[in-house]
Amino acid sequence: MPRRKATSPDPVPPNPSDYPCTFDPDLGVSERYQSLIQWLDEYGLETKVAKQLWIASGYLMPGKSTISIQGLHNNYTNHRPKYYKAKGVPVPVVDRLRKPGERRILGARDVKNPVSNEDIELFWANRRAEHVIAWYFRDENSMPNSDSNPPLLSKSAAYEHSRALRSILENDPNEHAIVVPKEVSRKTLGRFIQCISPELRAFPPTHDLETKTKLSDKVITAPIQWTHKALSELYHLSRNLGADDVCDMLTDYCWAQLKAGDFVTDATLFNKLAEDNDWPALNFWLDVMIACDTLDLKKQFKKRIWNESMKTALHSRLSEQGSRSALWCDEQSRFCEEYHHHAPEEGELCYIEKVSRQKEDFYDRAAMAKLADKLRLSDFIRNMQTKLMIARWTADKQGEVDAKEKLQKAEEILRKAAKIEQRKAALRQGGTSISRISTAVCSENAPSSSLGTNTPVMEVR
Ligand SMILES: [Zn+2]
C-alpha cells in the first residue's frame, strides 16, 4: 500500500492500530501520554496526526469534543522528561526530519549516534547558499583577522531570522563580511548558524560541524555537550542578533532539561537577563527558581552575587506569584505569553509553528532527494553543487555558468520523473480503500503492515 503524502490532508483519518504503542504501567505516566510520546518521538508523526489518533483512541477529557494542537504539544513536553527518566534513557533530541511513520528504536545508543545525514545536508545547504555572509573574528588588537575559512551564513536565512542582520542587509544588501560580536566563540557562532540556517531548528544542534578549509567538501563533526555555559553563550548571541525564535527554543529546551532534573543554573545568567530587561526569559527563570524551593532560594539570595536589577525583579515576581507562573500550565499560549518573545496577540507565530510549517517543505525535498537516488543522479547533483559553490567563491564565472547549466538539466530530469511518479501514485491511491480494508482485517497479526516502503507521493513545485 502506498504511503500517502505526509503533508496533504488525509482523506482517511489515521488508525491507531497502524501505530501500535507499548504501555508500561511502571513508568508512572498514563497510557495516553505514553502513546502521544511514542507517536511523536518514535514514529515521527506530526502533531496534527497525533491529534487525530488521540481523538480516535478515546483520550479526550470527558465532555470535550476536541483538543488544541498547543494543548497536545504541552502534554507532550510536560510528560516526556518523566517518561524517559523512568525508562532510564536520556530524553532524545527528536530527529524531526525522519520520515513520518518510520519507527525507530530508542535507547542509549542514540546518544552516541553520529550526526544525522539530514543535519549534514542542512549544513551544506547553508554553505552552498547563493549569497552568504562571512564572519570574521577580532585579533588581539581588536582588528578583524584574515581568516581563510570564515564561518558562513546564508544571507536569506540571516535576513529572515535575525533582526540585527536584517537591518544591516537592508542598509546594504551587498554586505558580505561581518565582524563577530566580542567574546563569541567560533563554536557558539557555528551553533547559532545551525539554529537558523537554512531553516529554524526545533531543538539545539547535536554536533558541531566544520570544514577544514573553505573549499573542502568534507565535514568534521564533534558531539556537543550542552552545558549551562554553552547554552547561555548561544542564548546571549541569539539575543544580541535579534533571533527571538532561537531564544524561545532555548528556553523550552532548558525547561525540558530542568524537568528531567539534570540542569544547573548560575547567577551570571540571571544578572545579565535582568540588566538586558529580557523579561520573557527572566520571568521564566524567576518562576523556575520560585517553583523549585523557596527556602533554598532565600539561602541563594544571601549567598549569590545578584545585581540590583535581579533582586528587584525577583521581589516583584514573588509578589505576583500564584497569578503569573505559567510553568505547569496546559495552554501553550499561556507559556508563550509569559516566557516567549513573540507576540501571539499581534499574530506573531511561535517558533514551534514555524518549524512545523518548514517540515512540510522538507518532505517534498526529501521525496525529490529519494527520487534522485533512484535515478542515480544524487552524486552528480552533489558534485555540481560543490563545483558551483567553489566557482562562486573563486569568482570563476565560466565555471559557475557551466555548473548551473548542468544542475538545471538534472533538475529538469527530476521534475519529469516526479510527474511520472505522481501519476503512478495517483493510480495506486485508487486502490487504497481495498488495501485499507485488508490491512484492518489482518491488523491484529501485522499491525504495521500498512507502513509501506514505497516512494512517497510527491508534489512538484
Ligand atoms: Zn511561543
CSV table of C-alpha atoms in Angstrom, one decimal, residues 34-448:
chain,number,residue,atom,x,y,z
A,34,GLN,CA,2.9,7.2,26.7
A,35,SER,CA,1.1,6.8,23.3
A,36,LEU,CA,1.5,10.5,22.5
A,37,ILE,CA,5.2,10.4,23.2
A,38,GLN,CA,5.7,7.3,21.1
A,39,TRP,CA,3.7,8.7,18.1
A,40,LEU,CA,5.8,11.9,18.1
A,41,ASP,CA,9.2,10.6,19.1
A,42,GLU,CA,9.3,7.0,17.7
A,43,TYR,CA,7.0,7.3,14.6
A,44,GLY,CA,8.0,11.0,14.0
A,45,LEU,CA,4.3,11.9,13.3
A,46,GLU,CA,3.2,15.5,13.0
A,47,THR,CA,1.2,16.8,16.0
A,48,LYS,CA,-1.9,17.2,13.8
A,49,VAL,CA,-1.8,13.4,13.0
A,50,ALA,CA,-1.2,12.7,16.7
A,51,LYS,CA,-4.3,14.8,17.4
A,52,GLN,CA,-6.4,12.6,15.2
A,53,LEU,CA,-5.0,9.5,16.8
A,54,TRP,CA,-5.6,11.0,20.3
A,55,ILE,CA,-9.3,11.5,19.4
A,56,ALA,CA,-9.7,8.1,17.7
A,57,SER,CA,-8.1,6.4,20.8
A,58,GLY,CA,-10.8,8.0,23.1
A,59,TYR,CA,-8.2,10.0,25.0
A,60,LEU,CA,-10.3,13.2,25.1
A,61,MET,CA,-11.3,14.6,28.5
A,62,PRO,CA,-14.9,13.7,29.4
A,63,GLY,CA,-17.2,16.3,27.9
A,64,LYS,CA,-14.6,17.7,25.5
A,65,SER,CA,-15.0,17.2,21.7
A,66,THR,CA,-11.5,18.1,20.7
A,67,ILE,CA,-8.0,19.1,21.9
A,68,SER,CA,-5.9,22.0,20.6
A,69,ILE,CA,-2.6,21.3,18.9
A,70,GLN,CA,-1.0,23.5,21.5
A,71,GLY,CA,-2.6,21.7,24.4
A,72,LEU,CA,-1.4,18.4,22.9
A,73,HIS,CA,2.1,19.8,22.5
A,74,ASN,CA,2.0,20.9,26.1
A,75,ASN,CA,1.0,17.4,27.3
A,76,TYR,CA,3.9,16.1,25.2
A,77,THR,CA,6.6,18.4,26.7
A,78,ASN,CA,5.3,18.0,30.2
A,79,HIS,CA,5.3,14.2,30.4
A,80,ARG,CA,8.3,13.5,28.2
A,81,PRO,CA,11.0,14.0,30.8
A,82,LYS,CA,9.3,11.8,33.4
A,83,TYR,CA,8.7,9.1,30.8
A,84,TYR,CA,12.3,8.9,29.7
A,85,LYS,CA,13.6,9.2,33.2
A,86,ALA,CA,11.5,6.3,34.3
A,87,LYS,CA,12.7,4.3,31.4
A,88,GLY,CA,16.3,5.1,32.3
A,89,VAL,CA,17.2,6.6,29.0
A,90,PRO,CA,18.1,10.2,28.2
A,91,VAL,CA,15.4,12.4,26.6
A,92,PRO,CA,16.1,12.1,22.9
A,93,VAL,CA,16.7,15.0,20.7
A,94,VAL,CA,13.9,14.3,18.2
A,95,ASP,CA,15.1,13.9,14.7
A,96,ARG,CA,12.2,15.9,13.2
A,97,LEU,CA,13.4,15.2,9.7
A,98,ARG,CA,12.8,11.5,9.9
A,99,LYS,CA,10.1,10.2,7.5
A,100,PRO,CA,6.8,10.0,9.2
A,101,GLY,CA,5.6,6.6,10.2
A,102,GLU,CA,9.1,5.1,10.4
A,103,ARG,CA,9.5,3.7,13.9
A,104,ARG,CA,12.9,4.0,15.4
A,105,ILE,CA,14.4,2.2,18.4
A,106,LEU,CA,15.1,4.4,21.4
A,107,GLY,CA,17.9,3.8,23.7
A,108,ALA,CA,21.3,4.8,25.0
A,109,ARG,CA,22.9,4.2,21.6
A,110,ASP,CA,21.0,7.3,20.3
A,111,VAL,CA,23.3,9.5,22.3
A,112,LYS,CA,26.4,8.0,20.8
A,113,ASN,CA,25.0,8.2,17.3
A,114,PRO,CA,26.9,10.2,14.8
A,115,VAL,CA,25.4,13.3,13.4
A,116,SER,CA,22.3,12.7,11.2
A,117,ASN,CA,22.5,12.8,7.5
A,118,GLU,CA,19.8,15.4,7.5
A,119,ASP,CA,22.0,17.7,9.6
A,120,ILE,CA,24.9,17.2,7.2
A,121,GLU,CA,22.6,18.1,4.3
A,122,LEU,CA,21.4,21.2,6.1
A,123,PHE,CA,25.0,22.2,6.9
A,124,TRP,CA,25.8,22.0,3.2
A,125,ALA,CA,22.6,23.8,2.2
A,126,ASN,CA,23.7,26.7,4.3
A,127,ARG,CA,27.2,26.8,2.9
A,128,ARG,CA,26.0,26.4,-0.7
A,129,ALA,CA,23.6,29.3,-0.5
A,130,GLU,CA,23.9,31.6,-3.4
A,131,HIS,CA,24.6,34.6,-1.1
A,132,VAL,CA,26.5,34.2,2.1
A,133,ILE,CA,27.8,36.3,4.9
A,134,ALA,CA,31.3,35.5,6.1
A,135,TRP,CA,32.1,36.1,9.8
A,136,TYR,CA,35.5,37.4,10.9
A,137,PHE,CA,36.8,37.3,14.5
A,138,ARG,CA,39.0,40.0,16.0
A,139,ASP,CA,42.7,39.6,16.6
A,140,GLU,CA,44.4,40.7,19.9
A,141,ASN,CA,44.4,44.3,18.6
A,142,SER,CA,40.6,44.2,18.1
A,143,MET,CA,41.1,44.2,14.3
A,144,PRO,CA,39.2,41.8,12.2
A,145,ASN,CA,41.5,38.9,11.3
A,146,SER,CA,42.0,37.5,7.9
A,147,ASP,CA,40.5,34.0,8.2
A,148,SER,CA,40.9,31.9,5.1
A,149,ASN,CA,38.0,29.7,6.3
A,150,PRO,CA,35.5,32.0,8.0
A,151,PRO,CA,32.1,30.7,9.2
A,152,LEU,CA,29.5,31.3,6.6
A,153,LEU,CA,25.8,32.1,6.9
A,154,SER,CA,23.2,32.1,4.2
A,155,LYS,CA,22.0,35.7,3.6
A,156,SER,CA,18.4,34.7,3.1
A,157,ALA,CA,18.3,32.9,6.5
A,158,ALA,CA,20.1,35.8,8.2
A,159,TYR,CA,17.5,38.2,6.8
A,160,GLU,CA,14.6,36.0,7.8
A,161,HIS,CA,15.6,35.0,11.3
A,162,SER,CA,17.8,37.8,12.8
A,163,ARG,CA,16.6,41.4,13.3
A,164,ALA,CA,20.1,42.8,13.6
A,165,LEU,CA,21.4,41.1,10.4
A,166,ARG,CA,18.2,42.1,8.6
A,167,SER,CA,18.8,45.8,9.3
A,168,ILE,CA,22.4,45.5,8.2
A,169,LEU,CA,21.3,43.9,4.9
A,170,GLU,CA,18.5,46.4,4.4
A,171,ASN,CA,21.1,49.1,4.8
A,172,ASP,CA,23.5,47.4,2.3
A,173,PRO,CA,22.3,44.3,0.5
A,174,ASN,CA,25.8,43.7,-0.7
A,175,GLU,CA,27.3,43.4,2.7
A,176,HIS,CA,29.1,40.1,2.9
A,177,ALA,CA,31.6,40.3,5.8
A,178,ILE,CA,30.6,40.8,9.4
A,179,VAL,CA,32.8,41.1,12.5
A,180,VAL,CA,31.7,38.6,15.2
A,181,PRO,CA,30.5,40.3,18.4
A,182,LYS,CA,33.0,40.4,21.2
A,183,GLU,CA,33.5,37.2,23.4
A,184,VAL,CA,31.6,35.0,21.0
A,185,SER,CA,33.5,31.8,20.3
A,186,ARG,CA,33.7,30.1,16.9
A,187,LYS,CA,31.8,27.1,18.3
A,188,THR,CA,28.9,29.3,19.6
A,189,LEU,CA,28.7,31.1,16.3
A,190,GLY,CA,28.6,27.8,14.4
A,191,ARG,CA,25.8,26.6,16.6
A,192,PHE,CA,23.8,29.8,16.1
A,193,ILE,CA,24.2,29.3,12.3
A,194,GLN,CA,22.9,25.8,12.6
A,195,CYS,CA,19.9,27.1,14.6
A,196,ILE,CA,18.7,29.4,11.8
A,197,SER,CA,20.1,28.3,8.5
A,198,PRO,CA,18.9,27.1,6.1
A,199,GLU,CA,15.9,26.9,8.4
A,200,LEU,CA,14.9,27.2,12.1
A,201,ARG,CA,15.6,24.3,14.3
A,202,ALA,CA,13.1,22.9,16.9
A,203,PHE,CA,16.0,21.7,19.2
A,204,PRO,CA,19.6,22.8,19.7
A,205,PRO,CA,22.0,21.1,17.3
A,206,THR,CA,23.6,17.8,18.4
A,207,HIS,CA,27.0,18.2,16.7
A,208,ASP,CA,29.5,21.0,15.9
A,209,LEU,CA,30.0,20.9,12.1
A,210,GLU,CA,33.0,22.5,10.4
A,211,THR,CA,35.2,22.1,7.3
A,212,LYS,CA,39.0,22.1,7.4
A,213,THR,CA,39.4,24.6,4.6
A,214,LYS,CA,36.9,26.8,2.8
A,215,LEU,CA,36.9,24.7,-0.4
A,216,SER,CA,36.9,21.3,1.4
A,217,ASP,CA,33.9,19.1,0.7
A,218,LYS,CA,34.4,17.0,3.9
A,219,VAL,CA,32.6,17.9,7.1
A,220,ILE,CA,34.3,17.4,10.5
A,221,THR,CA,31.8,16.6,13.3
A,222,ALA,CA,32.1,16.7,17.1
A,223,PRO,CA,29.2,15.9,19.5
A,224,ILE,CA,28.1,18.9,21.6
A,225,GLN,CA,27.9,18.8,25.4
A,226,TRP,CA,25.1,21.2,26.2
A,227,THR,CA,26.4,22.7,29.4
A,228,HIS,CA,24.7,25.6,31.1
A,229,LYS,CA,27.6,27.9,29.9
A,230,ALA,CA,27.3,26.7,26.3
A,231,LEU,CA,23.5,27.4,26.3
A,232,SER,CA,24.0,30.8,27.9
A,233,GLU,CA,26.5,31.8,25.3
A,234,LEU,CA,24.2,30.7,22.5
A,235,TYR,CA,21.3,32.5,24.2
A,236,HIS,CA,23.1,35.8,24.5
A,237,LEU,CA,24.4,35.7,20.9
A,238,SER,CA,20.9,35.0,19.7
A,239,ARG,CA,19.5,37.8,21.8
A,240,ASN,CA,22.2,40.2,20.5
A,241,LEU,CA,21.4,39.3,16.9
A,242,GLY,CA,17.6,39.7,17.5
A,243,ALA,CA,16.9,36.0,16.8
A,244,ASP,CA,13.9,35.6,19.2
A,245,ASP,CA,12.9,32.3,17.8
A,246,VAL,CA,16.2,30.8,18.8
A,247,CYS,CA,15.9,32.4,22.3
A,248,ASP,CA,12.5,30.8,22.8
A,249,MET,CA,13.6,27.4,21.5
A,250,LEU,CA,16.5,27.5,24.1
A,251,THR,CA,14.1,28.4,26.9
A,252,ASP,CA,11.9,25.5,26.0
A,253,TYR,CA,15.0,23.2,25.8
A,254,CYS,CA,16.1,24.4,29.3
A,255,TRP,CA,12.7,23.7,30.7
A,256,ALA,CA,12.7,20.2,29.3
A,257,GLN,CA,16.1,19.6,30.8
A,258,LEU,CA,15.0,21.1,34.1
A,259,LYS,CA,12.0,18.9,34.3
A,260,ALA,CA,14.3,15.9,33.6
A,261,GLY,CA,16.2,17.0,36.7
A,262,ASP,CA,19.6,17.4,35.2
A,263,PHE,CA,20.3,21.0,34.8
A,264,VAL,CA,22.1,23.7,36.9
A,265,THR,CA,22.0,27.4,36.5
A,266,ASP,CA,24.1,30.2,37.9
A,267,ALA,CA,23.8,33.8,38.9
A,268,THR,CA,25.7,35.3,35.9
A,269,LEU,CA,22.9,34.3,33.6
A,270,PHE,CA,20.2,35.9,35.8
A,271,ASN,CA,22.1,39.1,36.3
A,272,LYS,CA,22.6,39.5,32.6
A,273,LEU,CA,18.9,38.9,31.8
A,274,ALA,CA,17.9,41.4,34.4
A,275,GLU,CA,20.4,44.0,33.0
A,276,ASP,CA,19.1,43.4,29.5
A,277,ASN,CA,15.5,43.8,30.5
A,278,ASP,CA,14.9,40.4,28.8
A,279,TRP,CA,11.6,39.9,30.6
A,280,PRO,CA,10.3,36.8,29.0
A,281,ALA,CA,13.5,34.8,29.8
A,282,LEU,CA,13.9,36.5,33.2
A,283,ASN,CA,10.3,35.6,34.2
A,284,PHE,CA,10.9,32.1,33.1
A,285,TRP,CA,14.0,31.7,35.3
A,286,LEU,CA,12.4,33.5,38.2
A,287,ASP,CA,9.4,31.2,38.1
A,288,VAL,CA,11.7,28.2,37.9
A,289,MET,CA,13.6,29.4,41.0
A,290,ILE,CA,10.4,30.2,42.9
A,291,ALA,CA,8.8,26.9,42.0
A,292,CYS,CA,11.9,24.9,42.9
A,293,ASP,CA,12.3,25.6,46.6
A,294,THR,CA,11.6,28.8,48.4
A,295,LEU,CA,13.9,28.0,51.3
A,296,ASP,CA,16.8,27.3,49.1
A,297,LEU,CA,16.0,30.4,47.2
A,298,LYS,CA,16.4,32.5,50.4
A,299,LYS,CA,19.8,30.8,51.0
A,300,GLN,CA,20.8,31.6,47.5
A,301,PHE,CA,19.6,35.1,47.8
A,302,LYS,CA,22.1,35.7,50.6
A,303,LYS,CA,24.9,33.6,49.0
A,304,ARG,CA,24.8,34.6,45.4
A,305,ILE,CA,26.1,37.7,43.9
A,306,TRP,CA,22.9,39.1,42.3
A,307,ASN,CA,22.9,42.6,41.0
A,308,GLU,CA,20.2,45.1,41.9
A,309,SER,CA,18.1,44.7,38.8
A,310,MET,CA,17.9,41.0,39.5
A,311,LYS,CA,16.9,41.5,43.2
A,312,THR,CA,14.2,43.9,42.2
A,313,ALA,CA,12.9,41.6,39.5
A,314,LEU,CA,12.8,38.7,42.0
A,315,HIS,CA,11.0,40.7,44.6
A,316,SER,CA,8.3,41.9,42.1
A,317,ARG,CA,7.9,38.4,40.7
A,318,LEU,CA,7.5,36.9,44.2
A,319,SER,CA,4.7,39.4,44.9
A,320,GLU,CA,2.9,38.3,41.7
A,321,GLN,CA,3.2,34.6,42.4
A,322,GLY,CA,0.2,32.4,42.0
A,323,SER,CA,-1.2,34.7,39.4
A,324,ARG,CA,1.6,34.8,36.8
A,325,SER,CA,3.5,31.5,36.7
A,326,ALA,CA,2.7,29.5,33.6
A,327,LEU,CA,5.3,26.8,34.0
A,328,TRP,CA,2.8,23.9,34.6
A,329,CYS,CA,0.0,25.5,32.5
A,330,ASP,CA,-1.6,23.2,29.9
A,331,GLU,CA,-2.1,26.0,27.4
A,332,GLN,CA,0.9,26.6,25.2
A,333,SER,CA,-0.4,30.1,24.5
A,334,ARG,CA,0.0,31.0,28.2
A,335,PHE,CA,3.6,29.7,28.2
A,336,CYS,CA,4.3,31.7,25.1
A,337,GLU,CA,2.7,34.8,26.6
A,338,GLU,CA,4.9,34.7,29.8
A,339,TYR,CA,8.2,33.2,28.5
A,340,HIS,CA,8.5,33.6,24.8
A,341,HIS,CA,9.4,36.8,22.9
A,342,HIS,CA,6.9,36.6,20.0
A,343,ALA,CA,3.5,38.4,20.4
A,344,PRO,CA,0.7,36.0,19.8
A,345,GLU,CA,-1.9,38.8,20.2
A,346,GLU,CA,-0.2,40.5,17.1
A,347,GLY,CA,-0.4,37.3,15.2
A,348,GLU,CA,3.3,36.6,15.6
A,349,LEU,CA,4.0,32.9,15.2
A,350,CYS,CA,5.7,30.8,17.8
A,351,TYR,CA,8.9,29.1,16.5
A,352,ILE,CA,7.1,25.7,17.1
A,353,GLU,CA,4.5,26.7,14.5
A,354,LYS,CA,7.2,28.0,12.1
A,355,VAL,CA,9.2,24.7,12.4
A,356,SER,CA,6.1,22.6,11.7
A,357,ARG,CA,5.4,24.6,8.5
A,358,GLN,CA,9.0,24.1,7.4
A,359,LYS,CA,8.7,20.4,7.9
A,360,GLU,CA,6.0,20.3,5.2
A,361,ASP,CA,8.5,21.7,2.7
A,362,PHE,CA,11.1,19.2,3.9
A,363,TYR,CA,9.1,16.2,3.0
A,364,ASP,CA,8.8,17.5,-0.6
A,365,ARG,CA,12.5,18.0,-0.7
A,366,ALA,CA,13.1,14.6,0.9
A,367,ALA,CA,10.9,13.0,-1.8
A,368,MET,CA,12.9,14.7,-4.5
A,369,ALA,CA,16.2,13.5,-3.0
A,370,LYS,CA,14.9,10.0,-2.8
A,371,LEU,CA,13.9,10.2,-6.5
A,372,ALA,CA,17.4,11.5,-7.3
A,373,ASP,CA,18.9,8.4,-5.6
A,374,LYS,CA,16.6,6.1,-7.6
A,375,LEU,CA,17.7,7.7,-10.8
A,376,ARG,CA,21.4,7.6,-9.7
A,377,LEU,CA,21.6,11.4,-10.0
A,378,SER,CA,22.5,12.2,-6.4
A,379,ASP,CA,26.3,12.0,-6.8
A,380,PHE,CA,26.1,14.1,-10.0
A,381,ILE,CA,24.0,16.7,-8.3
A,382,ARG,CA,26.2,16.8,-5.2
A,383,ASN,CA,29.3,17.2,-7.3
A,384,MET,CA,27.8,20.0,-9.4
A,385,GLN,CA,26.6,21.8,-6.2
A,386,THR,CA,30.1,21.7,-4.9
A,387,LYS,CA,31.6,22.9,-8.2
A,388,LEU,CA,29.0,25.7,-8.2
A,389,MET,CA,29.9,26.7,-4.7
A,390,ILE,CA,33.7,26.7,-5.4
A,391,ALA,CA,33.2,28.6,-8.7
A,392,ARG,CA,31.3,31.3,-6.8
A,393,TRP,CA,34.0,31.6,-4.1
A,394,THR,CA,36.8,31.7,-6.6
A,395,ALA,CA,34.9,34.1,-8.9
A,396,ASP,CA,35.2,31.6,-11.7
A,397,LYS,CA,32.3,33.0,-13.9
A,398,GLN,CA,32.6,30.3,-16.6
A,399,GLY,CA,32.7,27.5,-14.0
A,400,GLU,CA,29.6,29.0,-12.4
A,401,VAL,CA,27.6,29.1,-15.7
A,402,ASP,CA,28.7,25.5,-16.5
A,403,ALA,CA,27.7,24.1,-13.1
A,404,LYS,CA,24.4,26.0,-13.1
A,405,GLU,CA,23.5,24.7,-16.6
A,406,LYS,CA,24.3,21.1,-15.6
A,407,LEU,CA,22.3,21.4,-12.4
A,408,GLN,CA,19.3,22.8,-14.3
A,409,LYS,CA,19.4,19.8,-16.7
A,410,ALA,CA,19.5,17.4,-13.8
A,411,GLU,CA,16.6,19.2,-12.1
A,412,GLU,CA,14.6,19.1,-15.4
A,413,ILE,CA,15.1,15.3,-15.5
A,414,LEU,CA,14.0,15.1,-11.9
A,415,ARG,CA,10.9,17.2,-12.4
A,416,LYS,CA,9.8,15.0,-15.3
A,417,ALA,CA,10.4,11.8,-13.3
A,418,ALA,CA,8.4,13.3,-10.4
A,419,LYS,CA,5.4,13.9,-12.6
A,420,ILE,CA,5.5,10.2,-13.7
A,421,GLU,CA,5.8,9.1,-10.1
A,422,GLN,CA,2.9,11.3,-9.2
A,423,ARG,CA,0.7,9.7,-11.9
A,424,LYS,CA,1.7,6.2,-10.8
A,425,ALA,CA,1.0,7.2,-7.2
A,426,ALA,CA,-2.4,8.5,-8.1
A,427,LEU,CA,-3.2,5.2,-9.8
A,428,ARG,CA,-2.1,3.3,-6.7
A,429,GLN,CA,-4.1,5.6,-4.5
A,430,GLY,CA,-7.2,4.4,-6.4
A,431,GLY,CA,-6.7,1.0,-4.7
A,432,THR,CA,-6.2,2.5,-1.3
A,433,SER,CA,-9.7,1.6,0.1
A,434,ILE,CA,-9.3,-2.0,-0.8
A,435,SER,CA,-5.9,-2.4,0.8
A,436,ARG,CA,-7.0,-0.4,3.8
A,437,ILE,CA,-9.8,-3.0,4.4
A,438,SER,CA,-7.4,-5.9,4.1
A,439,THR,CA,-5.0,-4.1,6.5
A,440,ALA,CA,-7.7,-3.6,9.0
A,441,VAL,CA,-8.6,-7.3,8.8
A,442,CYS,CA,-5.1,-8.5,9.5
A,443,SER,CA,-4.2,-5.7,11.7
A,444,GLU,CA,-4.1,-7.9,14.8
A,445,ASN,CA,-1.4,-10.1,13.4
A,446,ALA,CA,0.5,-7.4,11.4
A,447,PRO,CA,-0.4,-4.1,13.0
A,448,SER,CA,2.2,-2.1,11.0
